[in-house]
Coordinates of C-alpha atoms and ligand atoms in Angstrom, one line a residue:
M1 CA 23.6 -3.4 14.8
D2 CA 20.5 -3.0 17.1
E3 CA 17.5 -1.6 15.3
P4 CA 16.0 1.5 16.7
S5 CA 12.6 0.9 18.2
P6 CA 9.7 2.6 16.4
A7 CA 9.1 4.9 19.3
S8 CA 12.6 6.3 19.1
V9 CA 12.3 7.1 15.4
T10 CA 10.6 10.5 15.5
D11 CA 11.4 12.7 12.5
I12 CA 9.6 12.1 9.3
R13 CA 12.7 11.4 7.2
A14 CA 13.9 8.7 9.6
T15 CA 10.3 7.3 9.9
A16 CA 10.1 7.0 6.1
R17 CA 13.4 5.1 6.0
W18 CA 12.4 3.0 8.9
L19 CA 9.2 2.0 7.2
V20 CA 11.0 0.7 4.2
R21 CA 14.0 -0.8 5.9
E22 CA 15.5 -4.1 4.9
G23 CA 13.4 -7.2 5.2
R24 CA 10.2 -5.3 5.9
G25 CA 7.1 -4.0 4.1
I26 CA 3.7 -2.6 4.9
L27 CA 0.3 -4.2 5.3
A28 CA -2.6 -2.2 3.9
A29 CA -5.6 -3.1 6.1
D30 CA -7.4 0.1 5.3
E31 CA -10.4 -1.2 3.3
R32 CA -13.5 0.9 3.7
T33 CA -16.4 -0.9 5.5
T34 CA -18.2 -1.5 2.2
T35 CA -15.0 -2.9 0.5
L36 CA -14.3 -5.3 3.3
A37 CA -18.0 -6.4 3.3
K38 CA -17.5 -7.3 -0.4
R39 CA -14.4 -9.3 0.4
F40 CA -16.2 -11.1 3.2
A41 CA -19.2 -11.8 0.9
A42 CA -16.9 -13.4 -1.7
V43 CA -15.9 -16.1 0.9
G44 CA -19.3 -16.3 2.6
I45 CA -18.5 -14.4 5.9
P46 CA -21.3 -12.2 7.3
S47 CA -20.2 -8.6 7.6
T48 CA -21.0 -6.8 10.8
P49 CA -19.1 -4.1 12.7
E50 CA -18.0 -6.8 15.1
S51 CA -16.9 -9.3 12.4
Q52 CA -14.8 -6.6 10.8
R53 CA -13.2 -5.6 14.1
A54 CA -12.5 -9.3 14.9
Y55 CA -10.9 -9.8 11.5
R56 CA -8.5 -6.9 12.1
E57 CA -7.7 -8.3 15.5
M58 CA -6.9 -11.7 13.9
L59 CA -4.4 -10.0 11.6
F60 CA -2.8 -7.6 14.0
G61 CA -2.5 -10.1 16.8
A62 CA -0.4 -12.6 14.7
E63 CA 2.7 -13.1 16.8
G64 CA 5.9 -11.9 15.1
I65 CA 4.4 -9.7 12.4
G66 CA 7.1 -7.1 13.4
D67 CA 9.7 -9.4 11.9
S68 CA 8.2 -8.9 8.4
L69 CA 6.1 -5.8 8.6
S70 CA 7.2 -2.2 9.6
G71 CA 3.7 -0.6 9.3
V72 CA 0.0 -1.2 9.0
I73 CA -2.4 1.1 7.2
L74 CA -5.7 1.4 9.1
F75 CA -9.1 2.7 8.1
D76 CA -10.6 5.6 10.1
E77 CA -13.0 3.3 11.9
T78 CA -10.2 0.8 12.8
I79 CA -7.8 3.3 14.2
H80 CA -10.5 4.1 16.8
Q81 CA -11.1 0.4 17.7
S82 CA -9.5 -2.0 20.2
T83 CA -8.9 -5.6 20.7
A84 CA -11.5 -7.7 22.6
A85 CA -9.3 -7.2 25.7
G86 CA -9.5 -3.4 25.3
V87 CA -6.1 -2.6 23.8
P88 CA -6.5 0.2 21.1
F89 CA -5.3 -1.2 17.8
P90 CA -2.5 1.5 17.4
A91 CA -1.1 0.4 20.8
Q92 CA -1.4 -3.3 19.9
L93 CA 0.6 -2.7 16.7
A94 CA 3.2 -0.5 18.5
A95 CA 3.7 -3.4 21.0
Q96 CA 4.5 -5.7 18.0
G97 CA 7.1 -3.2 16.8
V98 CA 4.8 -2.0 13.9
L99 CA 3.9 1.6 13.2
P100 CA 0.3 2.5 12.7
G101 CA -0.8 4.6 9.7
V102 CA -4.1 5.6 8.4
K103 CA -5.9 6.1 5.1
V104 CA -7.0 9.7 4.9
D105 CA -8.5 10.1 1.5
G106 CA -12.3 10.4 0.9
G107 CA -12.4 8.0 -2.0
A108 CA -12.5 8.4 -5.8
Q109 CA -15.4 10.3 -7.2
P110 CA -16.4 10.9 -10.9
L111 CA -14.3 13.7 -12.4
A112 CA -16.6 16.4 -13.8
G113 CA -16.2 16.7 -17.6
F114 CA -14.1 13.5 -17.9
P115 CA -16.4 10.5 -18.5
G116 CA -15.0 7.3 -17.1
E117 CA -12.4 9.0 -15.0
A118 CA -12.2 9.7 -11.3
V119 CA -10.5 12.1 -8.9
T120 CA -9.8 11.4 -5.2
E121 CA -11.4 13.8 -2.8
G122 CA -10.8 14.7 0.8
L123 CA -8.6 17.8 1.0
D124 CA -11.3 19.9 2.8
G125 CA -10.6 19.8 6.6
L126 CA -7.6 17.5 6.1
R127 CA -5.3 19.6 8.3
Q128 CA -7.6 19.1 11.3
R129 CA -8.1 15.4 10.6
L130 CA -4.4 14.8 10.3
A131 CA -3.8 16.4 13.7
G132 CA -6.5 14.1 15.2
Y133 CA -4.9 11.0 13.7
R134 CA -1.4 12.0 14.9
A135 CA -2.9 12.3 18.4
L136 CA -4.2 8.7 18.1
G137 CA -0.7 7.5 17.4
A138 CA -0.6 7.4 13.6
R139 CA 2.8 8.0 12.2
F140 CA 2.1 7.9 8.5
A141 CA -0.9 8.3 6.1
K142 CA -2.1 7.1 2.7
W143 CA -4.0 8.7 -0.2
R144 CA -4.9 6.6 -3.3
A145 CA -5.6 8.0 -6.7
V146 CA -7.0 5.7 -9.4
I147 CA -6.2 6.0 -13.0
A148 CA -8.3 4.0 -15.5
V149 CA -6.7 2.8 -18.7
D150 CA -8.1 2.1 -22.2
A151 CA -7.2 3.1 -25.7
E152 CA -8.0 6.8 -25.0
L153 CA -7.7 7.1 -21.2
P154 CA -6.2 8.4 -19.1
T155 CA -6.5 12.1 -20.1
T156 CA -4.0 14.7 -19.1
G157 CA -6.8 16.5 -17.2
C158 CA -7.4 13.4 -15.0
M159 CA -3.7 12.9 -14.3
L160 CA -3.1 16.5 -13.4
A161 CA -6.1 16.7 -11.0
N162 CA -5.0 13.5 -9.2
A163 CA -1.4 14.5 -9.0
H164 CA -2.3 17.9 -7.6
A165 CA -4.5 16.4 -4.9
L166 CA -1.8 13.9 -4.0
A167 CA 0.8 16.7 -3.7
R168 CA -1.5 18.9 -1.5
Y169 CA -2.2 15.9 0.7
A170 CA 1.5 15.0 1.0
A171 CA 2.5 18.6 1.9
L172 CA -0.2 18.6 4.6
C173 CA 1.0 15.3 6.0
Q174 CA 4.6 16.5 6.3
E175 CA 3.4 19.7 8.1
A176 CA 1.5 17.4 10.6
G177 CA 4.5 15.2 11.2
L178 CA 3.2 12.3 9.3
V179 CA 5.0 10.4 6.4
P180 CA 2.8 10.5 3.3
I181 CA 2.3 7.3 1.3
V182 CA 1.6 8.6 -2.2
E183 CA -0.4 6.2 -4.2
P184 CA -1.1 6.9 -7.9
E185 CA -2.7 3.5 -9.0
V186 CA -2.8 2.8 -12.7
L187 CA -5.5 0.1 -12.7
M188 CA -5.0 -3.4 -14.0
D189 CA -8.7 -3.5 -15.2
G190 CA -8.9 -3.8 -19.0
S191 CA -7.3 -5.6 -21.9
H192 CA -4.3 -3.2 -22.3
T193 CA -0.8 -4.6 -22.9
L194 CA 2.3 -4.3 -20.7
E195 CA 3.6 -1.6 -23.0
R196 CA 0.5 0.5 -22.6
C197 CA 0.7 0.1 -18.8
S198 CA 4.3 1.2 -19.0
T199 CA 3.5 4.3 -21.1
V200 CA 0.6 5.4 -18.8
T201 CA 2.5 4.7 -15.5
E202 CA 5.5 6.6 -16.8
S203 CA 3.3 9.6 -17.7
M204 CA 1.5 9.5 -14.4
L205 CA 4.7 9.4 -12.4
R206 CA 6.2 12.3 -14.3
T207 CA 3.0 14.3 -13.7
L208 CA 3.1 13.4 -10.1
F209 CA 6.7 14.3 -9.4
T210 CA 6.2 17.7 -11.1
S211 CA 3.2 18.4 -8.7
L212 CA 5.1 17.2 -5.7
A213 CA 7.9 19.6 -6.5
A214 CA 5.5 22.4 -7.1
Q215 CA 3.9 21.9 -3.7
R216 CA 7.3 21.7 -2.0
V217 CA 6.9 18.1 -0.8
E218 CA 10.1 16.8 0.8
L219 CA 11.0 13.7 -1.3
E220 CA 13.2 12.3 1.5
A221 CA 10.2 12.1 3.8
M222 CA 7.7 10.3 1.6
I223 CA 7.0 6.8 0.3
L224 CA 5.8 6.1 -3.2
K225 CA 3.1 3.4 -3.6
P226 CA 2.8 2.6 -7.3
N227 CA 1.4 -0.2 -9.4
M228 CA 3.9 -2.7 -10.9
V229 CA 4.0 -2.5 -14.7
T230 CA 1.9 -5.5 -15.8
S231 CA -0.5 -6.6 -18.6
G232 CA -4.1 -5.6 -18.1
K233 CA -6.1 -8.4 -16.4
A234 CA -8.0 -9.1 -19.6
C235 CA -5.1 -8.8 -22.0
V236 CA -4.8 -12.0 -24.1
T237 CA -1.1 -12.2 -23.7
Q238 CA 0.1 -12.0 -20.1
A239 CA 3.6 -10.8 -19.7
S240 CA 6.2 -13.1 -18.0
T241 CA 7.6 -12.4 -14.6
A242 CA 10.9 -11.3 -16.2
S243 CA 9.1 -8.8 -18.5
V244 CA 7.1 -7.3 -15.6
A245 CA 10.2 -6.9 -13.6
Q246 CA 12.2 -5.3 -16.4
A247 CA 9.4 -2.9 -17.5
T248 CA 8.7 -1.9 -13.9
V249 CA 12.3 -1.1 -13.1
E250 CA 12.8 0.8 -16.3
C251 CA 9.7 2.9 -15.7
L252 CA 10.6 3.7 -12.1
R253 CA 14.2 4.5 -12.9
R254 CA 13.0 7.0 -15.5
T255 CA 10.7 8.8 -13.2
V256 CA 11.3 8.4 -9.4
P257 CA 14.1 10.6 -8.0
A258 CA 16.8 8.9 -5.9
A259 CA 15.9 11.2 -3.0
V260 CA 12.8 9.1 -2.4
P261 CA 13.7 6.5 0.3
G262 CA 11.3 3.8 -0.7
I263 CA 8.9 2.4 -3.2
A264 CA 6.2 0.1 -1.7
F265 CA 4.0 -1.6 -4.3
L266 CA 0.3 -2.2 -4.2
S267 CA -0.8 -5.6 -5.4
G268 CA -3.6 -4.4 -7.6
G269 CA -5.4 -7.8 -8.1
Q270 CA -2.4 -10.0 -8.8
R271 CA -2.5 -13.5 -7.3
P272 CA -0.7 -13.6 -4.0
I273 CA 2.3 -15.7 -5.1
Q274 CA 2.5 -13.9 -8.4
A275 CA 2.8 -10.5 -6.6
T276 CA 5.6 -12.0 -4.4
E277 CA 7.4 -13.4 -7.5
H278 CA 7.2 -10.0 -9.2
L279 CA 8.6 -8.2 -6.2
D280 CA 11.4 -10.6 -5.9
A281 CA 12.3 -10.4 -9.6
I282 CA 12.3 -6.6 -9.4
N283 CA 14.7 -6.7 -6.5
R284 CA 17.0 -9.2 -8.2
L285 CA 17.5 -6.5 -10.9
G286 CA 19.0 -4.2 -8.2
P287 CA 20.7 -2.5 -6.6
H288 CA 18.2 0.3 -7.0
P289 CA 18.5 3.9 -5.8
W290 CA 15.5 3.3 -3.4
R291 CA 14.4 0.4 -1.2
V292 CA 11.7 -1.5 -3.1
T293 CA 9.2 -3.4 -1.0
F294 CA 5.5 -4.1 -0.6
S295 CA 2.4 -2.4 0.7
F296 CA -0.1 -5.1 -0.3
A297 CA -3.7 -5.5 0.8
R298 CA -5.3 -8.3 -1.2
A299 CA -2.0 -10.2 -1.8
L300 CA -1.2 -10.4 1.9
Q301 CA -4.8 -11.0 3.2
E302 CA -6.5 -13.2 0.6
D303 CA -5.3 -16.6 2.0
A304 CA -5.8 -15.6 5.7
L305 CA -9.3 -14.4 5.0
S306 CA -10.4 -17.6 3.3
V307 CA -8.9 -19.8 6.1
W308 CA -10.4 -17.6 8.9
Q309 CA -14.1 -17.8 7.7
G310 CA -15.2 -15.7 10.7
H311 CA -14.6 -18.6 13.2
E312 CA -12.6 -18.2 16.3
S313 CA -11.4 -21.8 15.9
N314 CA -9.7 -20.9 12.7
I315 CA -7.7 -17.9 14.1
D316 CA -4.4 -19.8 14.6
A317 CA -4.5 -21.3 11.1
A318 CA -5.5 -17.9 9.5
R319 CA -2.6 -16.2 11.3
Q320 CA -0.2 -18.9 10.0
A321 CA -1.4 -18.2 6.4
F322 CA -1.0 -14.5 6.9
L323 CA 2.5 -14.8 8.4
Q324 CA 3.5 -17.1 5.6
R325 CA 2.7 -14.3 3.0
A326 CA 4.3 -11.7 5.1
V327 CA 7.5 -13.7 5.4
C328 CA 7.6 -14.5 1.7
N329 CA 7.1 -10.9 0.7
A330 CA 9.7 -9.7 3.3
A331 CA 12.2 -12.1 1.6
A332 CA 11.1 -10.8 -1.8
S333 CA 11.8 -7.2 -0.7
D334 CA 15.5 -8.3 -0.4
G335 CA 15.4 -10.3 -3.6
A336 CA 15.8 -13.5 -1.5
Y337 CA 12.5 -15.3 -2.0
T338 CA 12.5 -18.9 -3.0
A339 CA 9.7 -21.4 -3.6
D340 CA 10.8 -23.4 -0.5
L341 CA 9.6 -20.5 1.7
E342 CA 6.0 -21.4 0.6
A343 CA 6.3 -24.7 2.5
G344 CA 6.3 -22.6 5.7
Ligands
LIG1 P1 -4.0 -4.0 -3.1 O1 -2.7 -4.6 -2.7 O2 -5.1 -5.0 -2.8 O3 -4.0 -3.5 -4.5 O4 -4.3 -2.8 -2.2 C1 -3.3 -1.9 -1.9 C2 -4.0 -0.7 -1.4 O5 -3.7 -0.2 -0.4 C3 -4.9 0.0 -2.3 O6 -5.1 1.3 -1.9

């Protein structure tokens, strides 16, 4: 069966299903300027507005990305930028058969009265900003909430505040004709166990879906972007791939209604191959009521960034490294990843 072209998929329910269709996932390339500067610094690349633009052009110009990716999430600055040849990035992506999306949240700020916790801001003026992004070609949006974990955190107050903001954002997106990617990220930072991550993730997702219902968000026209259920980064016993997959599936089945067309995971600081193996193992436990795929930033970009090094002469090799991760994750989204795919 011929696939519909992205331009012909217009209503938000169909767009949501198209974004999570078989063999595809989403690239998150929506790092703020300061975050990308830190990633550049870690591999010794000088950060300037031009080096950040050139980096995005390296990624988006990799030929054939549309075979593994359905969408790319852009940062506000990037959605206004163009290739060196003058093609606006949203048009360059559309020409590759990839839908452009945009991060619309204003970032996590300390939550008053809740030491150590944050709430994501950015609802003021959002209706007008969404209309502007739609006019620039965006077809979907992203809002990320961060939930810190320790023996006492998160509090109910923090989960409620973030769930409410996510639900208000999602309703505004749907009104504007954009598919909301709803991202409640339970952080991997800390020494917590897999079991603790599972308890917190389950509680956050229950709170979130109650808020989404209260704000009349159409579940059929959204994508959930959760963390996988993993051990904290500093936990002394790291859970096996099989345990991560089992705990993640159990948690999502308890909390995510079947009306949601797709779940697209963040990578959260997992090593690139580990994130691919986890996604694959999760899909091998299917069939699931929803499509289960990726919306990674670090796990898709890390290898390409260190190969690129900011040099034009490395662009081809960096694109190869990027495509390699995209192809492996696309296979994992169908539960069809094998180590041979790493050979390229
Ligand atoms: P990571 O895959 O690096 O966690 O990023 C996903 C993302 O978009 C965070 O908002």
